[in-house]
mmCIF file of C-alpha atoms (C1' of nucleotides) in Angstrom:
data_model
loop_
_atom_site.group_PDB
_atom_site.id
_atom_site.type_symbol
_atom_site.label_atom_id
_atom_site.label_comp_id
_atom_site.label_asym_id
_atom_site.label_seq_id
_atom_site.Cartn_x
_atom_site.Cartn_y
_atom_site.Cartn_z
ATOM 1 C CA MET A 1 100.149 -145.387 -3.943
ATOM 2 C CA PRO A 2 102.650 -145.208 -7.150
ATOM 3 C CA GLU A 3 105.358 -145.795 -8.065
ATOM 4 C CA GLY A 4 107.684 -144.204 -10.751
ATOM 5 C CA HIS A 5 104.963 -143.909 -14.291
ATOM 6 C CA ILE A 6 102.570 -142.971 -11.842
ATOM 7 C CA LEU A 7 105.151 -139.685 -11.308
ATOM 8 C CA HIS A 8 105.557 -138.314 -15.096
ATOM 9 C CA ARG A 9 101.952 -139.305 -15.820
ATOM 10 C CA LEU A 10 101.694 -136.782 -13.071
ATOM 11 C CA ALA A 11 104.494 -134.366 -13.986
ATOM 12 C CA ALA A 12 102.934 -134.232 -17.777
ATOM 13 C CA GLU A 13 99.071 -133.917 -16.739
ATOM 14 C CA ASN A 14 100.370 -130.744 -14.027
ATOM 15 C CA LEU A 15 101.746 -129.370 -17.399
ATOM 16 C CA ARG A 16 98.389 -130.096 -19.680
ATOM 17 C CA ALA A 17 96.341 -128.322 -17.229
ATOM 18 C CA PHE A 18 97.644 -125.486 -15.515
ATOM 19 C CA GLY A 19 100.848 -124.959 -17.679
ATOM 20 C CA GLY A 20 101.749 -120.993 -18.770
ATOM 21 C CA ARG A 21 99.260 -119.538 -17.028
ATOM 22 C CA PRO A 22 98.152 -118.219 -13.510
ATOM 23 C CA VAL A 23 96.789 -120.767 -11.245
ATOM 24 C CA ALA A 24 95.257 -120.522 -7.997
ATOM 25 C CA VAL A 25 97.001 -122.483 -4.742
ATOM 26 C CA ALA A 26 95.418 -122.973 -2.051
ATOM 27 C CA SER A 27 95.793 -125.700 1.111
ATOM 28 C CA PRO A 28 92.240 -126.479 2.609
ATOM 29 C CA GLN A 29 93.547 -128.799 4.932
ATOM 30 C CA GLY A 30 95.624 -125.994 6.107
ATOM 31 C CA ARG A 31 99.448 -127.281 6.503
ATOM 32 C CA PHE A 32 100.393 -126.549 3.071
ATOM 33 C CA ALA A 33 99.148 -122.572 3.879
ATOM 34 C CA GLU A 34 101.888 -120.608 3.955
ATOM 35 C CA GLY A 35 103.322 -122.462 0.693
ATOM 36 C CA ALA A 36 100.147 -121.799 -1.280
ATOM 37 C CA ALA A 37 99.928 -118.764 0.008
ATOM 38 C CA LEU A 38 104.081 -117.413 -1.480
ATOM 39 C CA LEU A 39 102.342 -119.404 -4.570
ATOM 40 C CA ASP A 40 98.786 -118.559 -5.090
ATOM 41 C CA GLY A 41 98.363 -116.418 -8.594
ATOM 42 C CA ARG A 42 102.167 -117.828 -9.833
ATOM 43 C CA THR A 43 102.310 -119.790 -12.882
ATOM 44 C CA LEU A 44 103.152 -122.536 -13.206
ATOM 45 C CA ASP A 45 106.154 -122.743 -16.389
ATOM 46 C CA ALA A 46 107.810 -126.912 -15.656
ATOM 47 C CA ALA A 47 107.056 -129.781 -14.462
ATOM 48 C CA GLU A 48 108.790 -133.192 -13.907
ATOM 49 C CA ALA A 49 109.693 -136.583 -12.412
ATOM 50 C CA ASP A 50 112.710 -138.060 -11.070
ATOM 51 C CA GLY A 51 111.983 -141.695 -9.188
ATOM 52 C CA LYS A 52 108.698 -140.646 -7.254
ATOM 53 C CA HIS A 53 109.391 -137.115 -6.931
ATOM 54 C CA LEU A 54 107.777 -134.232 -8.854
ATOM 55 C CA PHE A 55 108.364 -131.381 -9.157
ATOM 56 C CA LEU A 56 106.454 -128.164 -10.192
ATOM 57 C CA GLY A 57 107.814 -124.949 -11.482
ATOM 58 C CA PHE A 58 107.018 -121.937 -10.439
ATOM 59 C CA GLY A 59 110.079 -119.538 -11.532
ATOM 60 C CA ASP A 60 112.595 -119.732 -8.908
ATOM 61 C CA SER A 61 110.350 -122.264 -6.506
ATOM 62 C CA TRP A 62 110.232 -125.639 -6.903
ATOM 63 C CA LEU A 63 107.162 -127.609 -5.468
ATOM 64 C CA HIS A 64 108.663 -130.736 -4.208
ATOM 65 C CA ILE A 65 106.001 -133.726 -4.024
ATOM 66 C CA HIS A 66 106.500 -136.923 -2.880
ATOM 67 C CA LEU A 67 103.294 -139.242 -2.693
ATOM 68 C CA GLY A 68 104.498 -142.032 -0.240
ATOM 69 C CA LEU A 69 102.619 -144.824 -0.040
ATOM 70 C CA TYR A 70 98.957 -143.173 1.009
ATOM 71 C CA GLY A 71 99.766 -140.035 -1.511
ATOM 72 C CA ALA A 72 97.661 -139.732 -4.588
ATOM 73 C CA PHE A 73 95.904 -137.153 -6.612
ATOM 74 C CA SER A 74 93.013 -136.212 -8.585
ATOM 75 C CA PHE A 75 92.327 -134.201 -11.241
ATOM 76 C CA GLY A 76 89.126 -132.641 -12.075
ATOM 77 C CA ALA A 77 87.320 -130.424 -15.155
ATOM 78 C CA GLY A 78 85.996 -127.380 -14.009
ATOM 79 C CA PRO A 79 85.886 -125.440 -10.429
ATOM 80 C CA ALA A 80 87.309 -127.340 -7.439
ATOM 81 C CA PRO A 81 83.818 -129.022 -5.968
ATOM 82 C CA ALA A 82 84.049 -127.676 -1.756
ATOM 83 C CA PRO A 83 86.947 -129.558 -0.183
ATOM 84 C CA VAL A 84 85.924 -132.874 0.934
ATOM 85 C CA GLY A 85 88.397 -134.335 3.228
ATOM 86 C CA LEU A 86 92.142 -133.509 4.138
ATOM 87 C CA ILE A 87 93.528 -131.571 0.593
ATOM 88 C CA ARG A 88 96.322 -130.887 1.549
ATOM 89 C CA LEU A 89 96.974 -128.819 -1.578
ATOM 90 C CA ARG A 90 94.281 -127.625 -4.370
ATOM 91 C CA LEU A 91 95.244 -125.741 -8.101
ATOM 92 C CA GLU A 92 92.664 -124.132 -9.880
ATOM 93 C CA ASN A 93 92.032 -122.591 -13.222
ATOM 94 C CA ALA A 94 89.113 -121.940 -15.021
ATOM 95 C CA GLU A 95 89.094 -125.378 -16.657
ATOM 96 C CA HIS A 96 90.621 -127.983 -14.270
ATOM 97 C CA HIS A 97 91.250 -128.648 -11.060
ATOM 98 C CA ALA A 98 93.453 -130.378 -9.091
ATOM 99 C CA ASP A 99 93.895 -132.486 -5.416
ATOM 100 C CA LEU A 100 96.686 -133.797 -3.828
ATOM 101 C CA ARG A 101 95.868 -135.811 -0.433
ATOM 102 C CA GLY A 102 98.286 -137.407 2.043
ATOM 103 C CA PRO A 103 101.629 -136.684 0.980
ATOM 104 C CA THR A 104 104.763 -137.321 2.487
ATOM 105 C CA THR A 105 106.395 -134.413 1.275
ATOM 106 C CA CYS A 106 104.878 -130.748 -0.064
ATOM 107 C CA GLU A 107 107.217 -128.504 0.453
ATOM 108 C CA LEU A 108 108.589 -125.461 -1.529
ATOM 109 C CA ILE A 109 112.385 -125.669 -2.633
ATOM 110 C CA THR A 110 115.213 -124.001 -3.904
ATOM 111 C CA PRO A 111 116.782 -124.501 -7.487
ATOM 112 C CA ALA A 112 120.029 -125.665 -5.363
ATOM 113 C CA GLU A 113 117.797 -128.484 -3.265
ATOM 114 C CA LYS A 114 116.409 -129.789 -5.978
ATOM 115 C CA ASP A 115 119.859 -130.738 -7.865
ATOM 116 C CA ALA A 116 120.499 -131.965 -4.329
ATOM 117 C CA VAL A 117 117.605 -134.514 -4.788
ATOM 118 C CA HIS A 118 118.788 -135.510 -7.899
ATOM 119 C CA ALA A 119 122.020 -136.069 -6.579
ATOM 120 C CA ARG A 120 120.679 -138.610 -4.082
ATOM 121 C CA LEU A 121 118.781 -140.934 -6.631
ATOM 122 C CA GLY A 122 119.764 -143.244 -8.342
ATOM 123 C CA PRO A 123 118.712 -143.943 -12.359
ATOM 124 C CA ASP A 124 115.212 -143.420 -13.267
ATOM 125 C CA PRO A 125 114.422 -145.336 -16.295
ATOM 126 C CA LEU A 126 111.516 -143.056 -17.086
ATOM 127 C CA ARG A 127 114.610 -140.447 -17.333
ATOM 128 C CA ALA A 128 116.109 -139.626 -20.732
ATOM 129 C CA ASP A 129 119.660 -138.889 -18.752
ATOM 130 C CA ALA A 130 119.788 -141.545 -16.954
ATOM 131 C CA ASP A 131 122.985 -144.060 -16.828
ATOM 132 C CA PRO A 132 122.398 -147.293 -15.761
ATOM 133 C CA GLN A 133 126.425 -147.938 -15.042
ATOM 134 C CA ALA A 134 126.184 -146.530 -12.634
ATOM 135 C CA ALA A 135 123.453 -148.695 -10.451
ATOM 136 C CA TRP A 136 125.198 -151.150 -11.435
ATOM 137 C CA GLN A 137 128.819 -150.291 -10.003
ATOM 138 C CA ARG A 138 126.698 -150.812 -6.600
ATOM 139 C CA ILE A 139 124.814 -153.412 -7.739
ATOM 140 C CA SER A 140 127.527 -155.378 -8.408
ATOM 141 C CA ARG A 141 129.241 -154.308 -5.532
ATOM 142 C CA SER A 142 126.687 -154.999 -3.044
ATOM 143 C CA ARG A 143 125.937 -158.344 -0.561
ATOM 144 C CA SER A 144 122.251 -156.799 0.194
ATOM 145 C CA THR A 145 119.506 -159.606 -2.122
ATOM 146 C CA VAL A 146 118.881 -158.521 -5.627
ATOM 147 C CA ALA A 147 114.917 -157.446 -3.681
ATOM 148 C CA ALA A 148 116.710 -154.485 -1.759
ATOM 149 C CA LEU A 149 119.058 -152.956 -4.052
ATOM 150 C CA LEU A 150 115.691 -152.686 -6.572
ATOM 151 C CA MET A 151 114.073 -150.442 -3.616
ATOM 152 C CA ASP A 152 116.866 -148.548 -2.902
ATOM 153 C CA GLN A 153 115.978 -145.403 -4.519
ATOM 154 C CA LYS A 154 119.693 -144.569 -4.035
ATOM 155 C CA VAL A 155 120.837 -147.811 -6.502
ATOM 156 C CA LEU A 156 117.360 -147.330 -7.804
ATOM 157 C CA ALA A 157 115.402 -144.447 -8.726
ATOM 158 C CA GLY A 158 111.544 -144.740 -9.056
ATOM 159 C CA VAL A 159 111.128 -148.645 -9.491
ATOM 160 C CA GLY A 160 108.353 -149.735 -5.948
ATOM 161 C CA ASN A 161 107.094 -153.652 -4.920
ATOM 162 C CA VAL A 162 105.050 -154.623 -7.456
ATOM 163 C CA TYR A 163 108.092 -153.480 -10.868
ATOM 164 C CA ARG A 164 110.418 -155.005 -8.154
ATOM 165 C CA ALA A 165 108.659 -158.300 -8.109
ATOM 166 C CA GLU A 166 107.683 -158.654 -11.848
ATOM 167 C CA VAL A 167 111.003 -158.193 -13.568
ATOM 168 C CA LEU A 168 112.546 -160.267 -10.819
ATOM 169 C CA PHE A 169 110.007 -162.844 -11.813
ATOM 170 C CA ARG A 170 110.474 -162.135 -15.863
ATOM 171 C CA HIS A 171 113.575 -162.332 -15.441
ATOM 172 C CA ALA A 172 113.973 -165.594 -13.340
ATOM 173 C CA ILE A 173 116.102 -164.308 -10.284
ATOM 174 C CA SER A 174 115.175 -165.198 -6.651
ATOM 175 C CA PRO A 175 114.614 -162.263 -4.707
ATOM 176 C CA HIS A 176 116.652 -163.817 -2.667
ATOM 177 C CA ARG A 177 120.427 -163.624 -4.858
ATOM 178 C CA ALA A 178 123.126 -161.368 -3.671
ATOM 179 C CA GLY A 179 123.302 -158.377 -5.741
ATOM 180 C CA ARG A 180 126.987 -159.115 -6.421
ATOM 181 C CA ASP A 181 126.652 -162.301 -7.806
ATOM 182 C CA LEU A 182 124.260 -160.995 -10.267
ATOM 183 C CA SER A 183 125.792 -161.081 -13.753
ATOM 184 C CA ARG A 184 126.071 -157.922 -16.273
ATOM 185 C CA ALA A 185 124.096 -159.784 -18.619
ATOM 186 C CA GLU A 186 121.377 -160.049 -16.598
ATOM 187 C CA TRP A 187 121.104 -156.667 -15.630
ATOM 188 C CA ASP A 188 121.273 -155.480 -18.312
ATOM 189 C CA ALA A 189 117.973 -157.258 -19.267
ATOM 190 C CA ILE A 190 116.494 -156.366 -16.311
ATOM 191 C CA TRP A 191 117.266 -152.493 -17.558
ATOM 192 C CA GLY A 192 115.854 -152.410 -20.509
ATOM 193 C CA ASP A 193 112.647 -154.438 -19.415
ATOM 194 C CA LEU A 194 112.266 -151.143 -16.906
ATOM 195 C CA VAL A 195 112.571 -149.091 -19.675
ATOM 196 C CA GLU A 196 110.104 -150.895 -21.278
ATOM 197 C CA LEU A 197 108.049 -151.586 -18.981
ATOM 198 C CA MET A 198 107.762 -148.604 -16.997
ATOM 199 C CA HIS A 199 107.225 -146.807 -20.256
ATOM 200 C CA GLY A 200 104.145 -148.395 -21.009
ATOM 201 C CA GLY A 201 102.817 -148.424 -17.411
ATOM 202 C CA ALA A 202 103.462 -144.156 -17.772
ATOM 203 C CA ALA A 203 101.523 -144.480 -21.448
ATOM 204 C CA ILE A 204 98.483 -147.091 -19.855
ATOM 205 C CA GLY A 205 98.784 -145.833 -16.024
ATOM 206 C CA ARG A 206 99.340 -148.891 -14.724
ATOM 207 C CA ILE A 207 101.523 -151.616 -14.262
ATOM 208 C CA ASP A 208 100.836 -154.693 -16.722
ATOM 209 C CA THR A 209 103.424 -157.079 -16.572
ATOM 210 C CA VAL A 210 102.067 -160.531 -18.072
ATOM 211 C CA ARG A 211 103.611 -161.388 -22.277
ATOM 212 C CA PRO A 212 101.616 -162.592 -24.078
ATOM 213 C CA GLU A 213 101.081 -166.138 -24.110
ATOM 214 C CA HIS A 214 100.525 -165.805 -20.427
ATOM 215 C CA THR A 215 97.874 -164.168 -20.454
ATOM 216 C CA PRO A 216 95.142 -166.432 -18.449
ATOM 217 C CA GLU A 217 93.626 -166.164 -22.102
ATOM 218 C CA ALA A 218 96.530 -167.806 -23.661
ATOM 219 C CA MET A 219 97.015 -170.501 -20.771
ATOM 220 C CA GLY A 220 93.058 -171.353 -21.088
ATOM 221 C CA ARG A 221 92.245 -170.422 -17.118
ATOM 222 C CA PRO A 222 89.691 -167.782 -16.985
ATOM 223 C CA PRO A 223 90.388 -164.232 -16.974
ATOM 224 C CA ARG A 224 91.660 -162.487 -13.153
ATOM 225 C CA VAL A 225 90.648 -158.993 -12.269
ATOM 226 C CA ASP A 226 93.712 -157.602 -10.889
ATOM 227 C CA ASP A 227 92.468 -155.317 -6.924
ATOM 228 C CA HIS A 228 95.171 -152.856 -8.544
ATOM 229 C CA GLY A 229 94.247 -152.664 -11.615
ATOM 230 C CA GLY A 230 96.531 -154.114 -13.764
ATOM 231 C CA GLU A 231 98.193 -157.920 -15.229
ATOM 232 C CA VAL A 232 100.965 -159.337 -13.014
ATOM 233 C CA TYR A 233 102.752 -162.252 -12.335
ATOM 234 C CA VAL A 234 103.392 -162.486 -8.628
ATOM 235 C CA TYR A 235 102.835 -159.597 -7.246
ATOM 236 C CA ARG A 236 100.246 -159.764 -4.517
ATOM 237 C CA ARG A 237 99.261 -163.269 -5.854
ATOM 238 C CA ALA A 238 100.769 -164.820 -2.168
ATOM 239 C CA ALA A 239 98.908 -168.632 -2.335
ATOM 240 C CA MET A 240 97.653 -168.295 -5.774
ATOM 241 C CA PRO A 241 99.758 -170.924 -8.779
ATOM 242 C CA CYS A 242 102.064 -168.863 -10.854
ATOM 243 C CA LEU A 243 101.231 -168.090 -14.309
ATOM 244 C CA VAL A 244 103.473 -170.125 -16.060
ATOM 245 C CA CYS A 245 104.314 -173.077 -13.939
ATOM 246 C CA GLY A 246 101.188 -173.708 -11.237
ATOM 247 C CA THR A 247 103.343 -173.349 -8.344
ATOM 248 C CA GLU A 248 102.122 -171.541 -5.499
ATOM 249 C CA ILE A 249 103.474 -168.050 -5.495
ATOM 250 C CA ARG A 250 105.177 -167.194 -2.435
ATOM 251 C CA THR A 251 105.451 -164.047 0.005
ATOM 252 C CA GLU A 252 107.097 -163.138 2.875
ATOM 253 C CA SER A 253 107.964 -159.478 4.760
ATOM 254 C CA HIS A 254 111.447 -158.557 3.664
ATOM 255 C CA ALA A 255 112.724 -155.555 5.054
ATOM 256 C CA ALA A 256 109.537 -154.266 6.127
ATOM 257 C CA ARG A 257 108.250 -154.533 2.652
ATOM 258 C CA ASN A 258 106.181 -157.553 0.959
ATOM 259 C CA LEU A 259 107.659 -159.826 -1.528
ATOM 260 C CA PHE A 260 106.221 -162.003 -3.683
ATOM 261 C CA TRP A 261 107.983 -164.980 -5.657
ATOM 262 C CA CYS A 262 107.378 -167.966 -7.935
ATOM 263 C CA PRO A 263 109.761 -170.922 -6.055
ATOM 264 C CA ARG A 264 110.198 -172.803 -9.284
ATOM 265 C CA CYS A 265 110.420 -170.134 -11.859
ATOM 266 C CA GLN A 266 113.208 -168.087 -9.537
ATOM 267 C CA GLN A 267 114.970 -170.502 -7.940
ATOM 268 C CA ALA A 268 118.385 -169.428 -6.134
ATOM 269 C "C1'" DA B 1 82.771 -147.526 14.799
ATOM 270 C "C1'" DG B 2 87.065 -149.827 14.547
ATOM 271 C "C1'" DC B 3 90.442 -152.524 12.872
ATOM 272 C "C1'" DT B 4 94.003 -154.053 9.098
ATOM 273 C "C1'" DC B 5 96.220 -153.154 4.561
ATOM 274 C "C1'" DA B 6 98.422 -150.991 0.571
ATOM 275 C "C1'" DT B 7 103.026 -149.800 -5.424
ATOM 276 C "C1'" DG B 8 107.246 -145.285 0.806
ATOM 277 C "C1'" DG B 9 110.926 -143.144 3.304
ATOM 278 C "C1'" DC B 10 112.969 -141.330 7.595
ATOM 279 C "C1'" DG B 11 115.080 -141.436 12.298
ATOM 280 C "C1'" DA B 12 116.841 -143.505 16.260
ATOM 281 C "C1'" DG B 13 118.544 -147.207 17.690
ATOM 282 C "C1'" DT C 1 114.860 -153.172 12.161
ATOM 283 C "C1'" DC C 2 112.040 -151.418 14.408
ATOM 284 C "C1'" DG C 3 108.594 -147.576 14.715
ATOM 285 C "C1'" DC C 4 106.415 -143.760 12.967
ATOM 286 C "C1'" DC C 5 104.383 -140.091 9.746
ATOM 287 C "C1'" DC C 6 100.814 -139.572 5.816
ATOM 288 C "C1'" DT C 7 94.876 -140.756 4.846
ATOM 289 C "C1'" DG C 8 91.616 -144.059 2.837
ATOM 290 C "C1'" DA C 9 89.737 -148.504 1.359
ATOM 291 C "C1'" DG C 10 87.716 -152.276 2.362
ATOM 292 C "C1'" DC C 11 87.081 -155.220 5.146
ATOM 293 C "C1'" DT C 12 84.624 -156.992 9.768
ATOM 294 C "C1'" DG C 13 81.195 -156.845 13.824
#
DNA sequence: AGCTCATGGCGAG
DNA sequence: TCGCCCTGAGCTG
């Protein structure tokens, strides 16, 4: 269940494992059988991520993958074992195999269609070609909450529910404030922090947002284990004490997603 | 064995 | 705003 940093890792990992030589492509589950047959034996020559979209390039054909909420890639060494469960896509060469389960999208597209996906996405903090000004144009004119705007992939690509909650906490911004009430300085700080946090997340493969001075160790509290694997301030910490002020973290359903924030540190 | 939940996103109304 | 799609893990019983 990935945000953009995972997709950038997957692009690199696929290229490392399968790039530059023929790859066996199959769909054990059968739901991508036609596409797999077209790609089988061809050479993977490019891989890139844009927001939460992953693109694997085979000449003029691009394999477009979106993991959605449940999708997952798993990599292994050596030849692939007999399939277990529902495997939409399997990539394999002599040294590596990779299985893709549960994606919301797994399809073959043309270069023009790939460009169209890019065109409808906002700037991705993990891409060198990202233009944060484009996001600011939308945010600074919008009556929507900053919480909704940060999750809107047309505004900003790659940020999900964890990074949204955490970056707002780190900048003491209430998730309920309207985008147009954000100052330019606040936006610049958010963008800069997302670039830094997400690069860190891409490097380590998990989301860590707690500053050294607020770690449980530094605060004299017992260490915690977060079930999503990273150290965070508010995400999925409903009713637990804020790591900074001790106030109970709040949660509510906001546009069909769970929102988390500290009502004291992030006052409207 | 059967629920519920999840780091997403789409289309209908 | 709601329902729905994809799948598996972690509960409960």
